[in-house]
Coordinates of C-alpha atoms and ligand atoms in Angstrom, one line a residue:
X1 CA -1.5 -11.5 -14.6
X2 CA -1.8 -13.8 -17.4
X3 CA -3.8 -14.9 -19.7
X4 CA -4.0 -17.7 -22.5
X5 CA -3.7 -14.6 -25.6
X6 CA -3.0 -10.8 -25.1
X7 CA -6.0 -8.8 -23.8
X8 CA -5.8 -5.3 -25.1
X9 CA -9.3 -4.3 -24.5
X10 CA -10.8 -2.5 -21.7
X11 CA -12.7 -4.8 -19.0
X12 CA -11.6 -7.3 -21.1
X13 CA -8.9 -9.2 -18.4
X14 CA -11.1 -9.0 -15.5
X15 CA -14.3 -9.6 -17.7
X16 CA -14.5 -13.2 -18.7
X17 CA -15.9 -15.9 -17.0
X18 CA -15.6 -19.8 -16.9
X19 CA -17.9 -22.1 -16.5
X20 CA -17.9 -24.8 -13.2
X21 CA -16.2 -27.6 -15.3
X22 CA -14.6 -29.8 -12.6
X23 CA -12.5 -32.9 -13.1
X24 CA -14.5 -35.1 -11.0
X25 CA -18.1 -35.8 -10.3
X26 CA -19.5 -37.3 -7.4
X27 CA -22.9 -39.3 -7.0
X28 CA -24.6 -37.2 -5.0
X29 CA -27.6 -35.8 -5.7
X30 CA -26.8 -32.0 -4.6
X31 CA -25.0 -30.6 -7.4
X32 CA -23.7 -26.9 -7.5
X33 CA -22.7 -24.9 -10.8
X34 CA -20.0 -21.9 -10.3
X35 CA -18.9 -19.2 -12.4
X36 CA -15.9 -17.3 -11.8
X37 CA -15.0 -13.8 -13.1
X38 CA -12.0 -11.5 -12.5
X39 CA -8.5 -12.0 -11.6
X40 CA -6.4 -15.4 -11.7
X41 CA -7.0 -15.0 -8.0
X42 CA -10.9 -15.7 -7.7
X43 CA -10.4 -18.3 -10.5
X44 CA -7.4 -20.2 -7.9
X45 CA -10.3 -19.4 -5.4
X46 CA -13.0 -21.4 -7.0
X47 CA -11.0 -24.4 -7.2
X48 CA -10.6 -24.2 -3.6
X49 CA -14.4 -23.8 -3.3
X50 CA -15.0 -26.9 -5.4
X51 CA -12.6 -28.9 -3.1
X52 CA -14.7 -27.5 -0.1
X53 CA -17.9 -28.6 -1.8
X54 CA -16.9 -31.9 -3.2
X55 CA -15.9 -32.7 0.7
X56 CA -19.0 -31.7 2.1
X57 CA -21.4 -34.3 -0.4
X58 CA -21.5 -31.7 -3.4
X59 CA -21.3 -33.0 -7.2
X60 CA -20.7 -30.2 -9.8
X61 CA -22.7 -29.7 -12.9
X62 CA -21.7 -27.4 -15.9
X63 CA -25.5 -27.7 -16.7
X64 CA -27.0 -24.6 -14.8
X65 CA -30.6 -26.3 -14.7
X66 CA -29.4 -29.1 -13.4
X67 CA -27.8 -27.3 -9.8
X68 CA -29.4 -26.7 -6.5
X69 CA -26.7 -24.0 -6.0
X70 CA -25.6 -21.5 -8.5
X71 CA -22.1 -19.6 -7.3
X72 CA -21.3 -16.7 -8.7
X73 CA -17.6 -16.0 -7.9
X74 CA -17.5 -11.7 -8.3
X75 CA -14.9 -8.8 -9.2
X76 CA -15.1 -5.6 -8.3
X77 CA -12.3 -3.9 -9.7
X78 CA -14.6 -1.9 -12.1
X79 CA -18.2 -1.0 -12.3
X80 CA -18.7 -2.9 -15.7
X81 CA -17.3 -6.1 -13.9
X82 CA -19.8 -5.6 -11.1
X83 CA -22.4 -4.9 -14.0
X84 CA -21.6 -7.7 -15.8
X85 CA -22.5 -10.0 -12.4
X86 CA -25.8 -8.0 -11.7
X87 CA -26.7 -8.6 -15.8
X88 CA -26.0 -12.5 -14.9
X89 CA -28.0 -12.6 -11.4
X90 CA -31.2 -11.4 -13.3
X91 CA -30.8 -14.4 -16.0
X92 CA -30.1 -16.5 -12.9
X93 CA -33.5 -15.2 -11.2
X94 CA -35.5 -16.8 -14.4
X95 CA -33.9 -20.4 -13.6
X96 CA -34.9 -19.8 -10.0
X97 CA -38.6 -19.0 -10.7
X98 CA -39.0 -22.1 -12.0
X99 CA -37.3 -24.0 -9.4
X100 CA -37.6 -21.9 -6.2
X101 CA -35.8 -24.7 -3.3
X102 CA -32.8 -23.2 -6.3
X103 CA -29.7 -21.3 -4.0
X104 CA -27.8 -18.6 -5.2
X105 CA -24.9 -17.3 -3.5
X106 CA -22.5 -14.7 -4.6
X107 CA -18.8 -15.3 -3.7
X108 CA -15.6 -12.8 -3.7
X109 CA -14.7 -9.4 -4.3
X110 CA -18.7 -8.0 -5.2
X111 CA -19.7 -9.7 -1.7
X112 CA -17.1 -8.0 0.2
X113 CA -17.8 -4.7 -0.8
X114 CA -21.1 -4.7 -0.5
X115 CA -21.9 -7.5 2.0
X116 CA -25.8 -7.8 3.8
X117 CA -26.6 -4.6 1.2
X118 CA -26.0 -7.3 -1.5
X119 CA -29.4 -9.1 -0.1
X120 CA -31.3 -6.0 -0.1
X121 CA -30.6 -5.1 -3.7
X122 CA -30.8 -8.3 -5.3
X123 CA -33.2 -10.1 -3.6
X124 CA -33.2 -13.5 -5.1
X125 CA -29.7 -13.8 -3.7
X126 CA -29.7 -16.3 -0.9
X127 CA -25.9 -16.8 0.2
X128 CA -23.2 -13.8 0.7
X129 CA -19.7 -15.2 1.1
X130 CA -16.2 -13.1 1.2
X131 CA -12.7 -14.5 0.3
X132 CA -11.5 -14.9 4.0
X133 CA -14.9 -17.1 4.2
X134 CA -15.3 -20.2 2.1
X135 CA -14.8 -23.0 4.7
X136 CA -18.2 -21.5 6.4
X137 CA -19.9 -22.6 3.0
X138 CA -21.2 -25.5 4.1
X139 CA -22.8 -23.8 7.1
X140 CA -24.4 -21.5 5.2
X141 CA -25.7 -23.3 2.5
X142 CA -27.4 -25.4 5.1
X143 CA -28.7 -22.4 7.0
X144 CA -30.1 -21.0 3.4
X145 CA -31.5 -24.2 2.9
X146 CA -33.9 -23.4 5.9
X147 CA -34.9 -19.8 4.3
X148 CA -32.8 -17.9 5.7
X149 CA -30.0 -15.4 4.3
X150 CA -26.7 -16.6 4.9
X151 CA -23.9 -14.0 5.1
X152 CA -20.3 -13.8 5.8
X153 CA -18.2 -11.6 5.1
X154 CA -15.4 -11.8 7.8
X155 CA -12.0 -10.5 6.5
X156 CA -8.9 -12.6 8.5
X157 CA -5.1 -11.9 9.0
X158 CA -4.5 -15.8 8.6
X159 CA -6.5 -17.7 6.5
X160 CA -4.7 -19.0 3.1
X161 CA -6.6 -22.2 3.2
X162 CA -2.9 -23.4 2.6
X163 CA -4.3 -27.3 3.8
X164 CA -6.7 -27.2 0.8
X165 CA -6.6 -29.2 -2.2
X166 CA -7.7 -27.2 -5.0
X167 CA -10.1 -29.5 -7.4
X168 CA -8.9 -28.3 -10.8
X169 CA -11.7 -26.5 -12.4
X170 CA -11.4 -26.2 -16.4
X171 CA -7.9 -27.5 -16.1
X172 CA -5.9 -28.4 -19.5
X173 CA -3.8 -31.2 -17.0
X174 CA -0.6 -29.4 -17.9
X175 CA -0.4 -25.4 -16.2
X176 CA -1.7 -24.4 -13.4
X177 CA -2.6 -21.7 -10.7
X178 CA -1.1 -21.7 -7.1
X179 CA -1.9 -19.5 -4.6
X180 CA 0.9 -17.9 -2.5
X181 CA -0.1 -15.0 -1.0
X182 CA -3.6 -13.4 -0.4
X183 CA -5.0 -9.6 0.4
X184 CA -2.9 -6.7 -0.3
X185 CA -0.8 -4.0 1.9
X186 CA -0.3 -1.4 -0.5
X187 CA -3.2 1.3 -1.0
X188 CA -3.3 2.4 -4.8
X189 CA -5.6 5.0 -4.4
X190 CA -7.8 3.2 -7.5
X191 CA -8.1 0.3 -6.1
X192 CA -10.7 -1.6 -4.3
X193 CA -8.6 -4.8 -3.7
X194 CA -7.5 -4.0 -0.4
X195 CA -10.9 -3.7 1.0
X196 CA -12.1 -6.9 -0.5
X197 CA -9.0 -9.1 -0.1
X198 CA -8.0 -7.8 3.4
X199 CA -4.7 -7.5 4.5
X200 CA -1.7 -9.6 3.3
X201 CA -0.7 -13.0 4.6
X202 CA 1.9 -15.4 3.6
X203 CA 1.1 -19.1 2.7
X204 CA 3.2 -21.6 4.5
X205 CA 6.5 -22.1 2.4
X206 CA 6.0 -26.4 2.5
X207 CA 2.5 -26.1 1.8
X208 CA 3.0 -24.3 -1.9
X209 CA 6.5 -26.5 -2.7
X210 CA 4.3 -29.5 -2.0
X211 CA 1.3 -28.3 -4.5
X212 CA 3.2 -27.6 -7.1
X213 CA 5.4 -31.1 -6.5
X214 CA 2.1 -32.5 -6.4
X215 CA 0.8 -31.0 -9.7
X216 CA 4.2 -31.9 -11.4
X217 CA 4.0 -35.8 -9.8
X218 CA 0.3 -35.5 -11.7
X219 CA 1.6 -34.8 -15.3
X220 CA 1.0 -30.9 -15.0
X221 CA 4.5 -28.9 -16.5
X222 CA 3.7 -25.5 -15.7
X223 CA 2.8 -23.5 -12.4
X224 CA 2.4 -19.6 -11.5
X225 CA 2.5 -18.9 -8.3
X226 CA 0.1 -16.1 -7.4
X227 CA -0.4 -12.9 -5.5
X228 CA -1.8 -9.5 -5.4
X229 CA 2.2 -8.8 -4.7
X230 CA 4.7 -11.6 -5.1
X231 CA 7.2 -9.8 -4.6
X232 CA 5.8 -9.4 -0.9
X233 CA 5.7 -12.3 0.1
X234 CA 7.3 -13.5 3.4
X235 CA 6.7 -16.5 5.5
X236 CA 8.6 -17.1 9.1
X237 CA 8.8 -20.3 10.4
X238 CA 7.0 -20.3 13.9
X239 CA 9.0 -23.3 15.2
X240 CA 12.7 -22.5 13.6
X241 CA 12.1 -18.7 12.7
X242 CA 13.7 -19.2 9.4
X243 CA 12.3 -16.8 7.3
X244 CA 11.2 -17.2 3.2
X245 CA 11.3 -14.6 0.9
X246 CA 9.9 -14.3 -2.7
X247 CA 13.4 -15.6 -4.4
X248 CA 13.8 -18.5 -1.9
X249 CA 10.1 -19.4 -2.2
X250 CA 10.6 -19.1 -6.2
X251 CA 14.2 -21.8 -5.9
X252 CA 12.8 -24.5 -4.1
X253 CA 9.7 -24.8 -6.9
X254 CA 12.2 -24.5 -9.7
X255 CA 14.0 -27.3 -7.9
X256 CA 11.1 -29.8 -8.6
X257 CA 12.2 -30.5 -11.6
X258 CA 13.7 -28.7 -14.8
X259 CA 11.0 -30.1 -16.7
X260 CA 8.0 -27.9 -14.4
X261 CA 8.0 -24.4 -15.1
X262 CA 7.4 -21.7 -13.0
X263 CA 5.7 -18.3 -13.5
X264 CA 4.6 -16.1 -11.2
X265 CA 2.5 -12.3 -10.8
X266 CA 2.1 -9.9 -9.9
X267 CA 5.3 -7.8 -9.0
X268 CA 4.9 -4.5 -8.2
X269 CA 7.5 -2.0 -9.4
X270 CA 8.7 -0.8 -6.0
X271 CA 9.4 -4.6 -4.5
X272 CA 10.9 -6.9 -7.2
X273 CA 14.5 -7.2 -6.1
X274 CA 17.8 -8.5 -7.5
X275 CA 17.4 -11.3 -5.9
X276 CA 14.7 -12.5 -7.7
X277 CA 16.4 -10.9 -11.4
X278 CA 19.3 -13.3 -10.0
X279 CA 17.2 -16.3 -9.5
X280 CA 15.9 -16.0 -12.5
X281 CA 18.2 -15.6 -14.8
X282 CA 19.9 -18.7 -13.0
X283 CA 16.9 -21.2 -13.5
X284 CA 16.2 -21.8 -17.1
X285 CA 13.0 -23.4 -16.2
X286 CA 11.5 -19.8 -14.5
X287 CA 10.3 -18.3 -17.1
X288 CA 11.3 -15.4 -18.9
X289 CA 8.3 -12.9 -18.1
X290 CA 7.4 -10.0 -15.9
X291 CA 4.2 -8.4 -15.2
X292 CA 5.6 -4.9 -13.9
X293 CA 2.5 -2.9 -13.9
X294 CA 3.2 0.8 -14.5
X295 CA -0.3 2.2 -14.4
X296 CA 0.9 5.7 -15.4
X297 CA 3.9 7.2 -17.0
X298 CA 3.9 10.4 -14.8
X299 CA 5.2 10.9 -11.7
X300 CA 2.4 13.6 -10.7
X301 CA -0.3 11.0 -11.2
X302 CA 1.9 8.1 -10.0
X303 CA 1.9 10.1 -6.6
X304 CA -1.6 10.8 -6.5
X305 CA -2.3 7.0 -7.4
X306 CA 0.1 6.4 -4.2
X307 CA 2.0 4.0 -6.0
X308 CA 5.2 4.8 -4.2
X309 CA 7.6 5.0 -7.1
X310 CA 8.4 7.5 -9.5
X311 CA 8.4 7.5 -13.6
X312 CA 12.8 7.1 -13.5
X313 CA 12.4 4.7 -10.4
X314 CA 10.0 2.1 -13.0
X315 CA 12.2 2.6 -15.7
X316 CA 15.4 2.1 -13.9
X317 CA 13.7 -1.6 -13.0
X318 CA 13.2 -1.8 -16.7
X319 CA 16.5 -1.4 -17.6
X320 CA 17.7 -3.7 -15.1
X321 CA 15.4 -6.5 -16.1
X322 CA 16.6 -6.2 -19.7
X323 CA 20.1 -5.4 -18.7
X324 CA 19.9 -8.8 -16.6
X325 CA 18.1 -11.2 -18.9
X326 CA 18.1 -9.6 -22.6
X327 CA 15.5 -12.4 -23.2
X328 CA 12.9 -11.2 -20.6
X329 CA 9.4 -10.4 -21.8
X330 CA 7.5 -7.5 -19.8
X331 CA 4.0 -7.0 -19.6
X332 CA 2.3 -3.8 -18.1
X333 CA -1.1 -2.9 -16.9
X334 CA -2.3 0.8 -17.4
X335 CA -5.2 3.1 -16.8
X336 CA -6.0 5.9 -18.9
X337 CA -7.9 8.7 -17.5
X338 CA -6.7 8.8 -13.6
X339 CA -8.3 12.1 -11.7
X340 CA -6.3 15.4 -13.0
X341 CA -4.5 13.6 -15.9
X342 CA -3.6 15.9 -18.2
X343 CA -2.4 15.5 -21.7
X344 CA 0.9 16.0 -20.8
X345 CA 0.6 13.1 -18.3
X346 CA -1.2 10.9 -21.2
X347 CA 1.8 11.7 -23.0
X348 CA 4.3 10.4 -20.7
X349 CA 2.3 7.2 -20.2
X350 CA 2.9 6.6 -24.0
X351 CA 6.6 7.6 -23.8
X352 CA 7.3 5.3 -20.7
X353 CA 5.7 2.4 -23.2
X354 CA 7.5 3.0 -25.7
X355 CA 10.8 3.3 -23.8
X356 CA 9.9 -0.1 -21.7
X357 CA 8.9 -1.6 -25.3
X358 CA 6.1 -4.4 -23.8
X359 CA 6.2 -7.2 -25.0
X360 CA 1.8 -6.6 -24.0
X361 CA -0.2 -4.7 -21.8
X362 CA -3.2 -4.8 -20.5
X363 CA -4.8 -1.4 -20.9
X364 CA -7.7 0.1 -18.4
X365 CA -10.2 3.3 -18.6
X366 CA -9.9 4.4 -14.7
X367 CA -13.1 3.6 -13.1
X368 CA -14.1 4.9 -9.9
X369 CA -14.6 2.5 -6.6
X370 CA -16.2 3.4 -4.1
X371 CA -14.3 4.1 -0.6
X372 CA -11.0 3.7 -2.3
X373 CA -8.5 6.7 -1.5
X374 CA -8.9 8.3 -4.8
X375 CA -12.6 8.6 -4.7
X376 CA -12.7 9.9 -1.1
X377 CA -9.7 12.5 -2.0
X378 CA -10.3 13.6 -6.1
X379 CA -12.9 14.4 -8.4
X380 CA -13.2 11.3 -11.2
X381 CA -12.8 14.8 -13.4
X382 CA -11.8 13.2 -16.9
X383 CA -14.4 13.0 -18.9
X384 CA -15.6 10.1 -20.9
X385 CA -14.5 10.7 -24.0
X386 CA -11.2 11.8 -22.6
X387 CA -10.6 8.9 -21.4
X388 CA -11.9 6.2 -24.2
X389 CA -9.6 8.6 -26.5
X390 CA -6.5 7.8 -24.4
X391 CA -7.6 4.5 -24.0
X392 CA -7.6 4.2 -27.9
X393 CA -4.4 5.8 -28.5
X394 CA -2.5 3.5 -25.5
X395 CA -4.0 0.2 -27.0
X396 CA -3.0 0.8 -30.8
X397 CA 0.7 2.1 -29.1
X398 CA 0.7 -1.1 -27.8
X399 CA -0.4 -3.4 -30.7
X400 CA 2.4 -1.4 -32.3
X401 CA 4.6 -2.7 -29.9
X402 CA 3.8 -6.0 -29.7
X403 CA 4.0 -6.8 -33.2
X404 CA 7.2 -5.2 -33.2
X405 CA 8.4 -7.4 -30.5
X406 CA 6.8 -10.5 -32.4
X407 CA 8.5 -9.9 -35.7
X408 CA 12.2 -9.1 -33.9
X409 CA 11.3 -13.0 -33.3
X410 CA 11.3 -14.7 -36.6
X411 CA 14.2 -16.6 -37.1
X412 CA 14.8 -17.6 -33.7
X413 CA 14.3 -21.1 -32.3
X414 CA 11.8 -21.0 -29.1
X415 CA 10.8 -23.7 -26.7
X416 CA 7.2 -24.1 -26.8
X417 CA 5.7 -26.2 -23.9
X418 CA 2.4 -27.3 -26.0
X419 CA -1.1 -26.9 -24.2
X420 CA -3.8 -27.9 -26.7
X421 CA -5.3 -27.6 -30.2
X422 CA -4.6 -24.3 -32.0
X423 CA -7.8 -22.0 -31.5
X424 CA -8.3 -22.2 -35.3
X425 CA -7.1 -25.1 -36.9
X426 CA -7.3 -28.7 -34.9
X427 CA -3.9 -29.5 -37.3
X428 CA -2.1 -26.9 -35.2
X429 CA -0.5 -27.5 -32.0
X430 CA -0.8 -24.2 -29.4
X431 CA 1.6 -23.2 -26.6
X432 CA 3.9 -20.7 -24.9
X433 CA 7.2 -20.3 -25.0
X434 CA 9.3 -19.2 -21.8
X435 CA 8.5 -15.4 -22.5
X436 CA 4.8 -16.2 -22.5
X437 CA 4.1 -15.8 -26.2
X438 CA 1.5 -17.9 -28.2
X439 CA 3.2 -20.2 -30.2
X440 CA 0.8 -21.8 -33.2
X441 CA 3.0 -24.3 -35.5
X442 CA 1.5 -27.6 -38.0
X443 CA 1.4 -30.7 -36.7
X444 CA 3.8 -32.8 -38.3
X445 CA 5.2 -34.9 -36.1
X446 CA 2.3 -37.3 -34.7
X447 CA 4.5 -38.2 -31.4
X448 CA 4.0 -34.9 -29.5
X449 CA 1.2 -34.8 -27.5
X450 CA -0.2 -31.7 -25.3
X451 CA 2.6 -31.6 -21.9
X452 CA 5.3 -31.9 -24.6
X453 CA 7.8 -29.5 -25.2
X454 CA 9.1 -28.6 -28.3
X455 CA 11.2 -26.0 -30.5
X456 CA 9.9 -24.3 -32.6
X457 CA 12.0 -22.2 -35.6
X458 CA 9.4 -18.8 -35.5
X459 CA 9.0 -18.3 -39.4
X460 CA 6.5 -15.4 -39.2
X461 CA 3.6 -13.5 -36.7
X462 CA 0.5 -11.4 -36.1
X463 CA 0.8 -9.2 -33.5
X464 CA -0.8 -11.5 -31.0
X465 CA 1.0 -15.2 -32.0
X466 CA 4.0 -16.3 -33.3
X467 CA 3.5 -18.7 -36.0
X468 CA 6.2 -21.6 -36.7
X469 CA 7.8 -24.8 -37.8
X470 CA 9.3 -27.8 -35.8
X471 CA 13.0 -28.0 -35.9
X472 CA 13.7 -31.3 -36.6
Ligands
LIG1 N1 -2.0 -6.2 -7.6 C1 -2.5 -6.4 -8.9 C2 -3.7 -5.6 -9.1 C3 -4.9 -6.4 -9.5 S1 -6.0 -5.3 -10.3 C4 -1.5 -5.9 -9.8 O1 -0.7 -5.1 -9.4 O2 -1.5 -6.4 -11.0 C5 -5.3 -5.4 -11.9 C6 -5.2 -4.0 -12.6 O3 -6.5 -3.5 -12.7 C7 -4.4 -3.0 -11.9 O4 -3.0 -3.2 -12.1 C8 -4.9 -1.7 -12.5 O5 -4.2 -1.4 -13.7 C9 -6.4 -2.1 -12.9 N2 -7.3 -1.4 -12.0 C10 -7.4 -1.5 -10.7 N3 -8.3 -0.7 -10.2 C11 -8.8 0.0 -11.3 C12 -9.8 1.1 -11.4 N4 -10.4 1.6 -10.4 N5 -10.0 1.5 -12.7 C13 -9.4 1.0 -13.7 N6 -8.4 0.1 -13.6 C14 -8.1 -0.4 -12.4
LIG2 FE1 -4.5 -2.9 -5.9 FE2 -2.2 -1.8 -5.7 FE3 -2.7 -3.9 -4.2 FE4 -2.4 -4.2 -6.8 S1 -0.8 -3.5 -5.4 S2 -4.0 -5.1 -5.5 S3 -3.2 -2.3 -7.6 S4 -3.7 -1.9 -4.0
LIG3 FE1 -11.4 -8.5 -9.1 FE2 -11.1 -9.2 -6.6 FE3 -9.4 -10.0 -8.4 S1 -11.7 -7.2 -7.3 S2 -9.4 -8.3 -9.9 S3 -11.5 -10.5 -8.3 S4 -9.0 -9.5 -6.3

């Protein structure tokens, strides 16, 4: 999924969080504070729990002494991103001495997995809340307002609180998140989404054109539409039974306007269809970019990983991608060190890199979840330094690759939607073009403001921005 800058790090996609920054206050005197950590997901999750709050009296803070409810809104995807909460709870549990009528609840992916046992390990922990459970918030907050624990942790097969309207946490006004899909069907045997998203479901096809009509009708020029599995997604209308797929879903938000545009992830290798290539490559204003995680080069381990495709079956939808738009970026995830990887296998992870040539990739030491398929079935038998070695050698592939992707770009002229003040210099404007690259270019002309778009002649690059002038 995506991020503002190339993450080449270990743990460092799923690792960051953001602080409860909403766009509106209220004047009541209950305020909550949230942080959110892992996927775009749980951050498109938060905004829905602020619109739940905000309706039931809540004002947010981004002051963390100021709240009578802290949220903490968790990943589990590795053990350093449920360390990472557990590190945070214990800073929490100082505030709270001080201030004991204080709540703390801990939302998402950490809470599913490890539900009422949550209360018994961390014991300052007062609210327990899964992703299928946020409209009970209110409930519970007022039932741990009486001293009691408040859990739930009930998965559904329906909920996509499609009827919610997300208050915009952090937001820049110009791109933003919107939820399509949630849980996941597929069993990776890494991964511990499944059991803490639940199965997939479909949110209604009017409810996500209207959002994102919505967010263009408020200024905002940029929308991804989110899932564990885009690609997947697949809504039947009870009344008419006419069904939406992916590609229809991904036309009628590209119809808004040419002026909104529309990114999406996560497709997984074994679903994205020509259809979607085709609509695509038809709509200027979907962009240009594919996150096609390949987690391993090898078909042995792909197997093992269940992934369902083989090593020629991923790079036969490379080839297609580029064969269909020349112009489309690709982005991979990949995990170094799955159970039995060999050397061999290591080396056809690098070789299916360098044949896909990412554009980026976001790179992963495999960490071991409990009750996922792979720790019930294998021995996590790579050893630590094995796998930080691989690691290593995969991330500085890739930094090769990007900045060899980033320099066949100087020269050319980009469209750059602009989204702020360069990270370094408040004279440079920031933005992406279409293939999701950071464009950083001077500010000469004083008419462009942040929403804009503009092109940009790309005059030279690092390997994580391109740097550039305005064609006049
Ligand atoms: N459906 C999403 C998955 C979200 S998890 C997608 O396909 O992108 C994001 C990435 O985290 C996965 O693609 C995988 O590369 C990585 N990941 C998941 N479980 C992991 C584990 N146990 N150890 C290391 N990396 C893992
Ligand atoms: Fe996890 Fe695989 Fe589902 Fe992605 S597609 S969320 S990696 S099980
Ligand atoms: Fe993490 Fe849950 Fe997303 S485990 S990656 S927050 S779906």
């Amino acid at each position: 999924m995506f991020e503002i800058e190339q993450k080449v790090m270990d743990e460092s996609r799923q690792g960051e969080a953001y602080q409860g920054n909403l766009d509106t206050l209220s004047a009541s005197n209950k305020h909550f504070y949230i942080e959110s950590y892992g996927c775009q997901m749980n951050f498109s999750d938060s905004e829905i729990i602020a619109s739940i709050l905000q309706t039931s009296g809540f004002g947010s803070t981004k002051d963390v002494e100021q709240a009578n409810l802290i949220l903490l809104n968790t990943c589990s995807i590795r053990e350093k991103a449920e360390q990472t909460i557990r590190k945070r709870l214990t800073e929490f549990k100082k505030i709270k001495r001080k201030n004991p009528s204080l709540l703390i609840g801990v939302l998402g992916c950490m809470a599913e997995r490890l539900k009422s046992k949550l209360l018994e390990e961390e014991k300052l922990v007062d609210i327990v809340v899964g992703p299928d459970a946020y409209r009970t918030l209110p409930q519970l907050i007022e039932e741990a307002d009486t001293g009691a624990k408040a859990v739930n942790v009930l998965l559904s097969r329906e909920e996509t609180y499609a009827d919610i309207a997300p208050v915009r946490i952090n937001s820049n006004g110009i791109t933003a998140f919107v939820s399509i899909m949630r849980g996941c069907n597929n069993m990776c045997a890494f991964c511990v989404v499944p059991f803490t998203r639940g199965r997939e479901r479909s949110r209604e096809y009017i409810s996500v054109v209207n959002e994102c009509r919505d967010l263009y009708d408020r200024g905002f020029k940029e929308v991804t539409l989110l899932g564990q599995n885009v690609d997947s997604y697949y809504w039947v209308d009870p009344i008419t039974n006419h069904a939406v797929d992916f590609a229809m879903l991904l036309e009628q938000v590209a119809l808004i306007s040419p002026a909104l545009r529309v990114r999406f992830s996560t497709s997984h290798p074994k679903d994205i269809t020509e259809k979607v290539l085709q609509t695509m490559k038809a709509y200027n204003n979907i962009c240009k970019y594919i996150h096609l995680p390949l987690q391993s080069g090898s078909t042995r381990i792909l197997q093992l990983m269940n992934r369902t495709y083989t090593r020629e079956w991923y790079l036969s939808k490379v080839k297609r991608i580029r064969e269909t738009m020349p112009d489309c970026a690709i982005s991979a995830d990949v995990i170094a060190g799955f159970c039995t990887e060999d050397d061999q296998d290591h080396l056809d992870t690098l070789d299916v890199m360098r044949i896909s040539m990412y554009e980026y990739s976001y790179m992963f030491a495999y960490s071991e979840r409990p009750g996922t398929l792979a720790a019930k079935r294998y021995k996590d038998d790579v050893p630590d330094e094995v796998k930080k070695k691989r690691l290593a050698e995969i991330v500085s592939l890739q930094n090769k690759l990007s900045f060899e992707s980033n320099q066949k770009d100087i020269g050319k002229k980009v469209e750059v939607l602009i989204e702020g003040d360069s990270r370094k210099s408040n004279l440079q404007w920031m933005g992406r073009n279409s293939q999701n690259k950071v464009v950083v270019f001077d500010k000469s002309d004083t008419s462009l403001q942040p929403g804009d778009y503009a092109w940009i002649e790309v005059t030279d690059c690092t390997q994580g921005t391109l740097l550039g002038e305005l064609v006049s």
